[in-house]
Structure formats: structure tokens, C-alpha cells
Coordinates of C-alpha atoms in Angstrom, one line a residue:
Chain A
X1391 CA 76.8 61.9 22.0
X1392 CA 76.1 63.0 25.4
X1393 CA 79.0 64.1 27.9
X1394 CA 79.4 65.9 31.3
X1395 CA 82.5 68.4 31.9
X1396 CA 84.0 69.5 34.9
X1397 CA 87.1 71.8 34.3
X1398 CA 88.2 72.0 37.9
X1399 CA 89.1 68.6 39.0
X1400 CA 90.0 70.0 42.7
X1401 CA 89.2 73.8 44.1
X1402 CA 89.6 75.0 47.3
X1403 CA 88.0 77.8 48.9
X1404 CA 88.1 79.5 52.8
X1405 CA 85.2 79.0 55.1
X1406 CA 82.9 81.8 54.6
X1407 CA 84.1 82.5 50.8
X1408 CA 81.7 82.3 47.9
X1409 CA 82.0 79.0 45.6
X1410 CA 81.1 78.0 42.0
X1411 CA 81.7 74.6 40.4
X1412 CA 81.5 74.6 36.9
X1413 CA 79.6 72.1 35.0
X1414 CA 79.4 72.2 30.6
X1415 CA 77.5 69.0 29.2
X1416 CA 76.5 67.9 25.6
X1417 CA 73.0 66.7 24.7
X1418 CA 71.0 66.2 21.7
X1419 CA 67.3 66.9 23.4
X1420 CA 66.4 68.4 26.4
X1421 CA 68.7 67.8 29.2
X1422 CA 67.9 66.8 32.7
X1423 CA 70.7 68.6 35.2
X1424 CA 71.6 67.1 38.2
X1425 CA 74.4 68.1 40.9
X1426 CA 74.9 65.5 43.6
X1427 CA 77.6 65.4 46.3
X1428 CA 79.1 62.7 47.7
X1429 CA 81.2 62.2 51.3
X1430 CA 84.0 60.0 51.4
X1431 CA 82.9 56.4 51.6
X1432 CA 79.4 57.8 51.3
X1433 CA 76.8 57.5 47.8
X1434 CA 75.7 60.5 46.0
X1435 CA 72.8 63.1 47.8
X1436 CA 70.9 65.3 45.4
X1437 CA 72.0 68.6 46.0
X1438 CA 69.3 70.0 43.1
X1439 CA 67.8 69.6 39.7
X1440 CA 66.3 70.9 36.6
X1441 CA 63.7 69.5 34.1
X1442 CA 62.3 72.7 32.8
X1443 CA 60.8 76.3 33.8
X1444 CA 62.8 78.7 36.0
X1445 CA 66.7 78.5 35.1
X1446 CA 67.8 79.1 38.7
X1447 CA 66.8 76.5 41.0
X1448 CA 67.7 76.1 44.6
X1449 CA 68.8 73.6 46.7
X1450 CA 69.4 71.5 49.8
X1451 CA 72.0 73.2 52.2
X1452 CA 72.0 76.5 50.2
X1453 CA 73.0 76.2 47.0
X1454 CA 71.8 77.2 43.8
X1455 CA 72.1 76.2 40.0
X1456 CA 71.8 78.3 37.3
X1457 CA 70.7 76.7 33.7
X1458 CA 72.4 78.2 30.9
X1459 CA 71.5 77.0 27.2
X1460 CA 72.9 79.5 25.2
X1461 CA 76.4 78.2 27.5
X1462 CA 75.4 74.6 28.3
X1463 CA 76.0 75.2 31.0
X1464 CA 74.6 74.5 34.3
X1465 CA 76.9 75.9 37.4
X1466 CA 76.9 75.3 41.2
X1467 CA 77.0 78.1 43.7
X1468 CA 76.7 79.0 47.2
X1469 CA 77.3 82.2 48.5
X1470 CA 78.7 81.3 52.0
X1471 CA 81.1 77.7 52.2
X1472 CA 80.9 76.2 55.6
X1473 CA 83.8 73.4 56.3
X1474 CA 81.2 70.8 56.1
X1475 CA 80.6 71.3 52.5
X1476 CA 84.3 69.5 51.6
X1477 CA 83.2 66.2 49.5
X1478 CA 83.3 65.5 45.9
X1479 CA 80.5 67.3 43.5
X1480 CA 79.8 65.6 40.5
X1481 CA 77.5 67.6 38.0
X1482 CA 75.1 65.0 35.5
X1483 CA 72.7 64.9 32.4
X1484 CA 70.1 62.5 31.5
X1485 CA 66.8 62.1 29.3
X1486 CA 65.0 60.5 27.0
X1487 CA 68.2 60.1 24.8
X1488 CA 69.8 58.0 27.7
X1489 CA 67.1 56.2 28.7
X1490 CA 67.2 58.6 31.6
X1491 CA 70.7 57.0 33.0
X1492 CA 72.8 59.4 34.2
X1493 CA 76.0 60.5 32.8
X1494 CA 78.2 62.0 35.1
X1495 CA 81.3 63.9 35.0
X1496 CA 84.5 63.3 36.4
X1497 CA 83.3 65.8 39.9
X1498 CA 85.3 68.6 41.7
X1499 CA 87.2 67.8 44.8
X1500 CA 86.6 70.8 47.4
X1501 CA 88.1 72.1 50.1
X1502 CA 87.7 74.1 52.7
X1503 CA 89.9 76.0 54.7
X1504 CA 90.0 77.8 57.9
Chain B
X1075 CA 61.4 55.8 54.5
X1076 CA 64.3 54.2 54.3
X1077 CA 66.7 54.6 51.8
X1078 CA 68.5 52.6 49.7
X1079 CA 70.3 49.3 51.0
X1080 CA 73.1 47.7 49.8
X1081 CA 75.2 44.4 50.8
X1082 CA 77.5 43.3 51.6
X1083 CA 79.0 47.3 51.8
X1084 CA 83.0 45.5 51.4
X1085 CA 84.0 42.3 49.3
X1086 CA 87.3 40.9 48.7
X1087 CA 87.6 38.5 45.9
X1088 CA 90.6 37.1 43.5
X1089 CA 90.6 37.0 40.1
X1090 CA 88.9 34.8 38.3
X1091 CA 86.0 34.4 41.1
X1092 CA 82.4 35.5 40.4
X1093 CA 80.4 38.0 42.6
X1094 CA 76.6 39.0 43.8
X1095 CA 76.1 42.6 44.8
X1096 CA 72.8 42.8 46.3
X1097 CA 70.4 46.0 46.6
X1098 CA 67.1 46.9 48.0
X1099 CA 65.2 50.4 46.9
X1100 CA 63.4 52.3 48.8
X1101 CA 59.9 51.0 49.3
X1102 CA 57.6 51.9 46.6
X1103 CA 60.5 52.4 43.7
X1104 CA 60.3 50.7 40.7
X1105 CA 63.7 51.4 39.1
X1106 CA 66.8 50.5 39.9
X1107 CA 70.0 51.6 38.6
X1108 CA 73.6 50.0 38.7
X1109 CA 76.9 52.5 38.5
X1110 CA 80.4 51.5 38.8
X1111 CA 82.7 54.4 40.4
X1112 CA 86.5 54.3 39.8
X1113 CA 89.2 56.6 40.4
X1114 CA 90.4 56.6 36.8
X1115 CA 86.9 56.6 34.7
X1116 CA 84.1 58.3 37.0
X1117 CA 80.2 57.3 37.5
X1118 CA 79.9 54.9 34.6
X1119 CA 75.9 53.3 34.5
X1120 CA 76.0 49.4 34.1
X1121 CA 72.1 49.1 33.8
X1122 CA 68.8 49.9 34.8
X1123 CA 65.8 47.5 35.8
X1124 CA 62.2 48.2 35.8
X1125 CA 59.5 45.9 36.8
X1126 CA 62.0 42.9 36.3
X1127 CA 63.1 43.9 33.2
X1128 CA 66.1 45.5 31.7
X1129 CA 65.2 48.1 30.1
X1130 CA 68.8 49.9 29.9
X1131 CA 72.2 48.7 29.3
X1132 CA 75.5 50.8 29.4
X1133 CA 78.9 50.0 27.8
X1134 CA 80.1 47.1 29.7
X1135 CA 81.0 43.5 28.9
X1136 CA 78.4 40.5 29.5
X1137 CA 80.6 39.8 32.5
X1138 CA 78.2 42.3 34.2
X1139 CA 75.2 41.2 34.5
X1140 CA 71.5 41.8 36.8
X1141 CA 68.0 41.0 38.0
X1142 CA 65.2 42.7 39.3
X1143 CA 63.1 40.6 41.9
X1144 CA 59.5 41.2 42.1
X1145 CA 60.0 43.2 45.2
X1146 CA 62.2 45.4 43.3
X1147 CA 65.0 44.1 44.9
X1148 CA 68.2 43.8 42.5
X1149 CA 71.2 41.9 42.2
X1150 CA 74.5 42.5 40.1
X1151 CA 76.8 39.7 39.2
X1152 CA 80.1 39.7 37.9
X1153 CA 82.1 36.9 36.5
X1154 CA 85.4 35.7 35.9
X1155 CA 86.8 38.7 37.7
X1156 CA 89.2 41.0 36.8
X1157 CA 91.7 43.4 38.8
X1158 CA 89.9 46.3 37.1
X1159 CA 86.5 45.6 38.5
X1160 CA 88.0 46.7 41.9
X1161 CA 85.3 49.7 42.6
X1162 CA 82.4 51.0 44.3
X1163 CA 79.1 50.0 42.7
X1164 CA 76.3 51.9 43.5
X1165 CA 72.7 51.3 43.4
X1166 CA 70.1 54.3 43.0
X1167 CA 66.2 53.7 42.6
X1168 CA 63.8 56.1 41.8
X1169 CA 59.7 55.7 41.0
X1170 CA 60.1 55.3 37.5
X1171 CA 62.9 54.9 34.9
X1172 CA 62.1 59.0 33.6
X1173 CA 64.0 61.7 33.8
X1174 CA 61.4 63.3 35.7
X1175 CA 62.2 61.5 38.7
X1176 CA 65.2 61.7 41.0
X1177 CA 67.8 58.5 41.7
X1178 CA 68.1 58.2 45.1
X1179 CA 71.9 56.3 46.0
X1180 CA 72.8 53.9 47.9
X1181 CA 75.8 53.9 50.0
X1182 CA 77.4 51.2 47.8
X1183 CA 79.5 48.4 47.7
X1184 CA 83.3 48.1 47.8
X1185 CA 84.9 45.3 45.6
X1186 CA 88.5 44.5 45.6
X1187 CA 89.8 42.3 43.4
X1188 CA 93.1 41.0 44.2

């Protein structure tokens, strides 16, 4: 079975701290990692993803993932939080297993604080 | 390019009353995806359409059901509604139902049942 875990349900950091959202998943094959953000009353953007190759991959407004498969692990960071990154993160895994539909986890709630 | 499209964005319905969620992909996408969002359970996928056909089914009752026009275009029905199917349903295309390929979200629909 395939699942999506994130242990902080909300975190809050100060503007200008560094910030990493924790994401564990289960998957029988070769995962597909995803971490998308979403605004209230707003869908989900694509923050970043990884299929294969380097572990660390970047992404859109500065932040990184780092792929961990010893851990299963695949954690958000960004080294400098500006206010406008308070939304909801949600971490997800797909594949071939799923038929490539994403399962997500339950996201981490952040804020950001003078 | 524009993105995803979804209507109507709110819907108020009783129980007991069916509903049509519509949603348009961006031009040139193939698949579209369905995903309910609650408060209690998360991002759960309903299904996922490609070239008209359903070619991926998550855990829900037949109450839930979809098309795929031959513009891509995709409607989700649900009958006989329920005070749980009060949620956001969100609709993501991408080129092709793989892994390889990024979901791109719409901003969603809000149903309330009451």
C-alpha cells in the first residue's frame, strides 16, 4: 500500500528563519515525489518534483527537496521564509503502482511571523 | 496558456439533489484528474480520464461518477447527495496520465451540501 506522512500538521516559523517540512511516504516501486502548496481558497501549485537522477532538486520560489531512500523520505526546505510563503504544503507520491494518481498527505499548515 | 478552469467555483445543494462539476484543461492536455479535499480526510483522487476513457478509479462510491469530452473537457457528477460530499473538488490535467508528467490544478469547486 502506498501512503504519504506528514508529522507536523501546523509549524510556524519567523520571517527570515530557515524551514523544513517533513514528508515520509510508502511505495512498492519507484516513487514519483511531489510538494505542492496551496493558498487559501486557492488549488495546489507545484513547488518541485522528482522522477529520478539528482536527489536534491530545486524549486519555484526557492526551495529545495532532498530525496532520501534509505529514509523515505523526501523533505521541503528553504533557507530564508518570507511572510508570503504561509499556505498549506502537502507532500505526494505517485507511479506506475497508482496509475500515476497522486496520494497526498494530510499537508503542514505554516506560519509566518514577524 | 491558460490554466485549468473550473465551474461553477461555489454550489449549494440539499441532500438528496444530484450535481455537475465542470472542468476544462489546459489546451493541449489529455488527462484529467478529479480530487475531493476535506478537512477531515485530505487530497483523496476520485478518477482520472484519458482520451474519453477512464482509465483510473479511486475508492469512492458509484455515486461519483465522470466523463471526458472529446475536447478534453470533463465533467463530475454526483448523485443523491450527501452532507459529507460538502468539499472542494479539484480538477488537475497534465499531457498524459504518467508519472512523468506534472498535474496542473485547478482552482476548484466548493460544494455545500445542506
Amino acid at each position: 500500500a502506498q501512503s504519504v506522512t506528514q508529522p507536523d500538521i501546523h509549524i510556524t516559523v519567523s520571517e527570515g528563519a530557515s524551514l523544513e517540512l517533513r514528508c515520509n511516504y510508502s511505495y512498492g516501486a519507484t516513487p514519483y515525489l511531489f510538494w505542492y502548496v496551496q493558498s487559501p481558497g486557492q488549488g495546489l501549485q507545484l513547488l518541485l518534483k522528482y522522477f529520478s537522477g539528482d536527489t536534491l532538486v530545486q524549486g519555484i520560489k526557492g526551495f529545495e527537496a532532498e530525496f532520501k531512500r534509505s529514509q523515505s523520505s523526501f523533505n521541503l526546505r528553504k533557507p530564508s521564509v518570507h511572510w508570503s510563503d504561509a499556505a498549506e504544503y502537502f507532500c505526494a507520491v505517485g507511479g506506475r503502482n497508482s496509475g500515476y494518481a497522486l496520494n497526498f498527505g494530510k499537508g503542514t499548515s505554516l506560519l509566518v511571523t514577524p | 496558456k491558460a490554466g485549468v478552469t473550473q465551474t461553477p467555483r461555489y454550489l449549494i445543494k440539499t441532500r438528496g439533489q444530484q450535481v455537475t462539476l465542470s472542468c476544462s484543461p489546459i489546451s493541449g492536455h489529455r488527462s484529467v484528474s478529479w480530487y475531493q479535499q476535506t478537512p477531515g480526510q485530505g487530497l483523496q483522487f476520485l478518477f482520472e480520464y484519458f482520451s474519453e476513457t477512464q482509465r483510473n478509479k479511486g475508492n469512492f462510491p458509484g455515486r461519483f461518477s465522470g466523463r471526458q469530452f472529446s475536447n478534453s473537457r470533463s465533467e463530475m457528477n454526483v448523485s443523491t447527495l450527501e452532507l459529507g460530499d460538502s468539499a472542494l473538488y479539484l480538477c488537475a490535467s497534465s499531457l498524459a496520465a504518467s508519472g512523468g508528467n506534472e498535474q496542473f490544478f485547478g482552482p476548484g469547486t466548493r460544494l455545500t451540501v445542506l
